[in-house]
Backbone as a ProteinNet text record, in pm:
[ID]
protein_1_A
[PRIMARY]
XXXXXXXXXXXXXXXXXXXXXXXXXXXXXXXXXXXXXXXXXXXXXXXXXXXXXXXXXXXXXXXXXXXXXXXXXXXXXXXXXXXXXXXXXXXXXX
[TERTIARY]
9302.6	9409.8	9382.5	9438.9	9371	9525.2	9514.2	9610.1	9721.3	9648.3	9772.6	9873.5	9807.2	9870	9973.8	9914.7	10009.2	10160.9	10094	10209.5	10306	10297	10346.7	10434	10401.2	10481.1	10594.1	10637.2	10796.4	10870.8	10834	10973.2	11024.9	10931	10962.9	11058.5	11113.9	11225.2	11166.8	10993.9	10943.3	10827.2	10728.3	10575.6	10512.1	10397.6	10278	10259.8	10262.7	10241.4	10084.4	9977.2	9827.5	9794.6	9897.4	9889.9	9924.6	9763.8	9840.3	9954.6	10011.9	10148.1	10188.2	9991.5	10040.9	10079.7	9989.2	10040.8	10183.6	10246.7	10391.5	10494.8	10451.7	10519.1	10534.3	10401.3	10424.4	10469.4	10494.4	10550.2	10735.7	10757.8	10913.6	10972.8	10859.2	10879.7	10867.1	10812.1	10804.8	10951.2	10958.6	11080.7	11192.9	11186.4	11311.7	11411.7	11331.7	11358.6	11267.5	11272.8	11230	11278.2	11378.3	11420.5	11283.5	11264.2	11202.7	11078	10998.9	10890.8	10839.4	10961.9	10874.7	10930.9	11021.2	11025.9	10910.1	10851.7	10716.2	10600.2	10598.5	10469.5	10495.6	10608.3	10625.8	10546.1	10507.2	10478.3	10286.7	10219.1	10103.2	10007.7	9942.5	9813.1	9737.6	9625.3	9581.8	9601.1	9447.8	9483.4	9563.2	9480.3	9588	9760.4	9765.3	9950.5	10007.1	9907.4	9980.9	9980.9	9874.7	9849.7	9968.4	10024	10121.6	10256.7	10250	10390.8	10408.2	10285.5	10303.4	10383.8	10306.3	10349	10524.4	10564	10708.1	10772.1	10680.9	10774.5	10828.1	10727.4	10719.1	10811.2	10808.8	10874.3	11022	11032.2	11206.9	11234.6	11136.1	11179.1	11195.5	11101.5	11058.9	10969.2	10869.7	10726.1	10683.2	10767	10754.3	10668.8	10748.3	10701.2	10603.6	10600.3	10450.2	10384.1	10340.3	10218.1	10152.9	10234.6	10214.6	10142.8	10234.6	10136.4	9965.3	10023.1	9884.6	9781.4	9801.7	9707	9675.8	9718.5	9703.7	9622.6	9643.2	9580	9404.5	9400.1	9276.9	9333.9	9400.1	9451.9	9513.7	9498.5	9552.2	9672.3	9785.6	9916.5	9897.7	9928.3	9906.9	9941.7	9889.7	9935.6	9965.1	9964	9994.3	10127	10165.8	10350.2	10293.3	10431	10436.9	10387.7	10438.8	10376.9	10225.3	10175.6	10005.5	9970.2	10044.3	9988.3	9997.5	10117.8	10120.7	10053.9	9986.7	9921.9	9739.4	9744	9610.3	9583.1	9704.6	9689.6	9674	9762.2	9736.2	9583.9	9559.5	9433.5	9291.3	9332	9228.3	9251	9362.1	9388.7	9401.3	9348.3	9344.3	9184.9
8411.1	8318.8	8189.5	8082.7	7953.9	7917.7	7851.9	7747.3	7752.7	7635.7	7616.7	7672.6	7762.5	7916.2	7969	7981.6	8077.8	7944.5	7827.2	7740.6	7719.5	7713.6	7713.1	7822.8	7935.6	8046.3	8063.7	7995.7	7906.8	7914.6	7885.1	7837.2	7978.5	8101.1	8206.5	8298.3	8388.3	8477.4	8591.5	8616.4	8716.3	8656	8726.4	8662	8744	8669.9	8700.3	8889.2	8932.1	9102.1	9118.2	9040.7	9030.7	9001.9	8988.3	8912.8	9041.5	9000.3	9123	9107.1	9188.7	9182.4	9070.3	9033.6	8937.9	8803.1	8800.6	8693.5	8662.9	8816.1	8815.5	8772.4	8793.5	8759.9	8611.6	8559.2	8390	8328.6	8346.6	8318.2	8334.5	8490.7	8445	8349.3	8333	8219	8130.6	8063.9	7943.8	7936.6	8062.4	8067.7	8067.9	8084	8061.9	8177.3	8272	8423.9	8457.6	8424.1	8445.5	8581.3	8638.8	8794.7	8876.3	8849.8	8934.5	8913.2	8794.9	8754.6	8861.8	8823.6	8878.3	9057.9	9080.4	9241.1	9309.5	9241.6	9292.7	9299.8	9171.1	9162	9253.3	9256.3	9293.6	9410.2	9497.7	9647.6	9639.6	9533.3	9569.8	9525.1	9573.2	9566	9483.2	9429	9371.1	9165.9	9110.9	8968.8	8882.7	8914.1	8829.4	8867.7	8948.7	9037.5	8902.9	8934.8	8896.8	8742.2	8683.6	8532	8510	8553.8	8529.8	8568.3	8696.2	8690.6	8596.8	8519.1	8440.2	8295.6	8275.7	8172	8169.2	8284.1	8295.4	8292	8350.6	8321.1	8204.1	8149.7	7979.8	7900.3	7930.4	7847.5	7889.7	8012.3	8085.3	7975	7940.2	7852.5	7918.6	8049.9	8123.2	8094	8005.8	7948.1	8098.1	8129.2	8301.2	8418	8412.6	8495.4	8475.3	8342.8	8302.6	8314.7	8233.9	8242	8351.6	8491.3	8629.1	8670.1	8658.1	8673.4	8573.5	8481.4	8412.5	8425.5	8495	8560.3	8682.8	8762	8927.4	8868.7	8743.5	8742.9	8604.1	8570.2	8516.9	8355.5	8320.2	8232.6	8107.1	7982.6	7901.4	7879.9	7834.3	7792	7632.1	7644.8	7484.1	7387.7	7254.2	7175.5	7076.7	7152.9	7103	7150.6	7071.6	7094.4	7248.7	7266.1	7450.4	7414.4	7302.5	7338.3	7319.7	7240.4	7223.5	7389.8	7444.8	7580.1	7668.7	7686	7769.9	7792.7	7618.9	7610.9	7654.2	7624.6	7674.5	7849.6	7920	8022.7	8100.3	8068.4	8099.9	8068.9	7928.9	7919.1	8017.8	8070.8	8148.8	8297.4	8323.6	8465.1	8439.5	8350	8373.1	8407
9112.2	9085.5	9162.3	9121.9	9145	9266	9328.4	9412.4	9347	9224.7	9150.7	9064	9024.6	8937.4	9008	9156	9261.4	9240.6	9285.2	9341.6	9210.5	9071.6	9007.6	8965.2	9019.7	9007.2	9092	9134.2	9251.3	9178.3	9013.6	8972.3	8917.1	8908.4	8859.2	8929.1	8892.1	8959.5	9065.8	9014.8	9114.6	9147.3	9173.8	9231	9129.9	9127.6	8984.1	9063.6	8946.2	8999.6	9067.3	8980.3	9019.4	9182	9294.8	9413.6	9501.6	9645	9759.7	9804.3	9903.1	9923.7	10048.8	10140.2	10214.2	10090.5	10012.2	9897	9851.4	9844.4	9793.5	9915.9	9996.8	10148.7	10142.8	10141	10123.6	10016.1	9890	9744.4	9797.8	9839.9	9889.9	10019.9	10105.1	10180.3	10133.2	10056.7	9979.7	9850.4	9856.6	9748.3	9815.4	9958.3	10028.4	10051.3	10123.3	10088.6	10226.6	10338.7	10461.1	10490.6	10489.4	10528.7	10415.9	10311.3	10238.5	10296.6	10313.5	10327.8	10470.1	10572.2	10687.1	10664.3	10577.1	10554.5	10481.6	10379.2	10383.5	10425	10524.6	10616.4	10765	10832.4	10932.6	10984.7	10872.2	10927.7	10859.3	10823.9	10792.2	10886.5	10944.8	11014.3	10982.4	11123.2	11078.3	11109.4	11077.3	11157	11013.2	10895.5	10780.8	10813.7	10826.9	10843.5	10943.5	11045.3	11197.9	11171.9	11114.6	11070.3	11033.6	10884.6	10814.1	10941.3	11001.3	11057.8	11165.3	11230	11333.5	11278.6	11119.7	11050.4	11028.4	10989.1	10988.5	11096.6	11191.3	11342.7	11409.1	11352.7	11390.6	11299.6	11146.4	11119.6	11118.3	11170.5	11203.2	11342.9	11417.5	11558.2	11679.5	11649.4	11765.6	11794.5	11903.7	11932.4	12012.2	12064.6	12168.1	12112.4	11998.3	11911	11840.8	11778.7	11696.2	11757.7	11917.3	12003.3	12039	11979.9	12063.3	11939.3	11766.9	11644.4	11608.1	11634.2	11644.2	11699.3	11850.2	11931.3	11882.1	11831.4	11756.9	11626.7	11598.9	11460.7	11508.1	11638.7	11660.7	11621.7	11628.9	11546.7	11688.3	11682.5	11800.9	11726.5	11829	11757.7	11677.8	11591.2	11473.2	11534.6	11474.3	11523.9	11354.4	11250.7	11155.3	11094.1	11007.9	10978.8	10905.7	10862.7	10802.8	10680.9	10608.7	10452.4	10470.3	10552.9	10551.1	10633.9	10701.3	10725.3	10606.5	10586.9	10453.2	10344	10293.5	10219.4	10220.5	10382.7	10418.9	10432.8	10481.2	10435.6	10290.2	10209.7	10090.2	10034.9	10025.5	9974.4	10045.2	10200.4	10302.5	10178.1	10121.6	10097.7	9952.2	9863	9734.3	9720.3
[MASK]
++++++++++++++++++++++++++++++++++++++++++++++++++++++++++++++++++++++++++++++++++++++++++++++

């Protein structure tokens, strides 16, 4: 699936079924559905998991918490806004 395929699928009611579930995690954060997003990432293993949950941590406005996921996931804390992270994740995991 291409970038843009994924990003166009926002306007849809679910996430493209073809996508892992860290994929589906970021489609409802982007859809504005943060409880769902980090309810399916929360429990998977792993540095993509922890990437993505550090990303939500951060943009929930816990730096505490992100800095602790970001480190589990190898990852320095950003210094770029959330949509330029977000977007860089997705494109790392398409």
């Amino acid at each position: 699936m291409e970038f843009e395929t994924f990003t166009a699928s926002l306007v849809d009611n679910l996430p493209p079924t073809a996508v892992s579930a860290y994929l589906q995690a970021l489609w409802y954060d982007a859809h504005g559905d943060w409880d769902k997003a980090h309810h399916i990432i929360q429990d998977f293993p792993g540095a993509e998991a922890s990437w993505i949950h550090a990303y939500l941590h951060r943009k929930e406005g816990d730096a505490g918490n992100a800095r602790y996921w970001y480190s589990k996931a190898g990852k320095p804390f950003p210094q770029t806004s959330l949509q330029q992270e977000w977007e860089h994740i997705v494109k790392a995991l398409l």
